[in-house]
């Protein structure tokens, strides 16, 4: 009986070992690869049973028909909830388990390049053979590169080194309810072109609920206005990031903006790009920023009433609020604020900012008629399905009367893993050039149009692929707005550290304005600028004295000693203690079973926890 139990125990241990090894080294789909096929891990294939997901599946099938020797698989990483999801992606790069074809957002790209995650693509696209610091059309071998707008093209570059290609014509526009505009006496076909007219239109929309009270109020805008603020800032001549161009001799050469083509700017000065440097800085404490934030404050908090004599909105001053009355501009008669319909109103925004995943979204509120308009990324229009035709679309208003509007473009940057070599690199480029070039988008666009999913198609894609008959079936103002947006597109700064700087800025200004009317704007901007310059964007060690550096070194050494002493205190091997009547050692079979059970777990921890952590120190 004892032998039988030991045999069963041994089989159980063996099965556990085999199972652990299989789980550690099993690769999904590996057994489905045909002989000679190269497998590629691709981030963000987005294939599924929704319109664009099905279209992506058709495009992937088309690629596999053309390249049967390559098997592109969707890469799925383990996920850490919330903002820490980026940490899981960084760990995959540290552990060398990252996708072969990957992408990231514009504000993370420069960091990824600094860490060596992205492969240099010039060997496939083109080299700067004449050494002038600019990639001329004659030096480009992969011609689809020339079809990418220069504004987007340079986002994936460092000098003339190409590390990524932008995909997607995503930018922020305004979507609105023509029926609510008409009900407020506004022309649905004439969206306000400047902020003063925009604010007045919003007041008239909010007045609908004051003239005819209902259980659910109508508001002009939501309180989530980050993208709207950026459009106002750019249209008012501002930019939250600027670069200082200097020659190698330190001579000032001028100022650069995020949308500038630096190589062309420097070449226009009669220099090669290698003969100039640029130092980027965040710009948060200036006049355009202040005026744009004051406009946001007005949207959220400007006091006003509905004039009982004219039925029109009437703005109030702090003195009017203190007196409790205001003089009617038309009649000169006093208006008691407590006696007007609805009382004193504050701004034209819905009272609370909506939070992602909590309650109704801004899109839901717009669709239900509680909001009349909102900023929207153009590629989110598909959320409304076939009903998107009932909405109007427009460019955001300019900050000043007679100003030029601006939209913020947000393309995704796609690239190849820097670890790729040889045949794997060649296979990855074949897929990458198909996906990031026109071929993938042409298949996707044709599929969506053939099946009537016009809301999921960019009019710009339908136009460039020559699908003019289908273009005519889209709402005219939707087509027009997409065309106009490309002419006034801007990009956020994407130099190292800007994302953290912008997060700090929004938290202390825009979001505080949305939550409270009391904010010393001048002092706040000064404090934010100083904090960003000194704590976020200043290079490590710059401006630190010898004493501060010595203290930092001492603190580091002390930490290492403390950790080492702690490990020595905890991890001790106890001496064998012989007790009467007991063996000094456990039976060898028991020890073997113990180590067979423990070793797979130890190996797994070392592989998935400590190896990525040790490589992560390089980040």
XYZ file of C-alpha atoms in Angstrom, residues 538-554:
17
model
C 15.259 70.450 -15.428
C 17.915 67.815 -16.296
C 19.014 65.712 -13.292
C 21.745 67.419 -11.330
C 21.489 70.748 -13.151
C 21.611 73.631 -10.697
C 22.505 71.368 -7.774
C 25.445 72.335 -5.596
C 28.243 70.012 -4.458
C 26.604 69.515 -1.064
C 23.293 68.395 -2.602
C 25.078 65.931 -4.882
C 27.137 64.559 -2.003
C 23.978 64.096 0.061
C 22.281 62.220 -2.825
C 25.271 59.846 -3.163
C 25.326 59.247 0.604
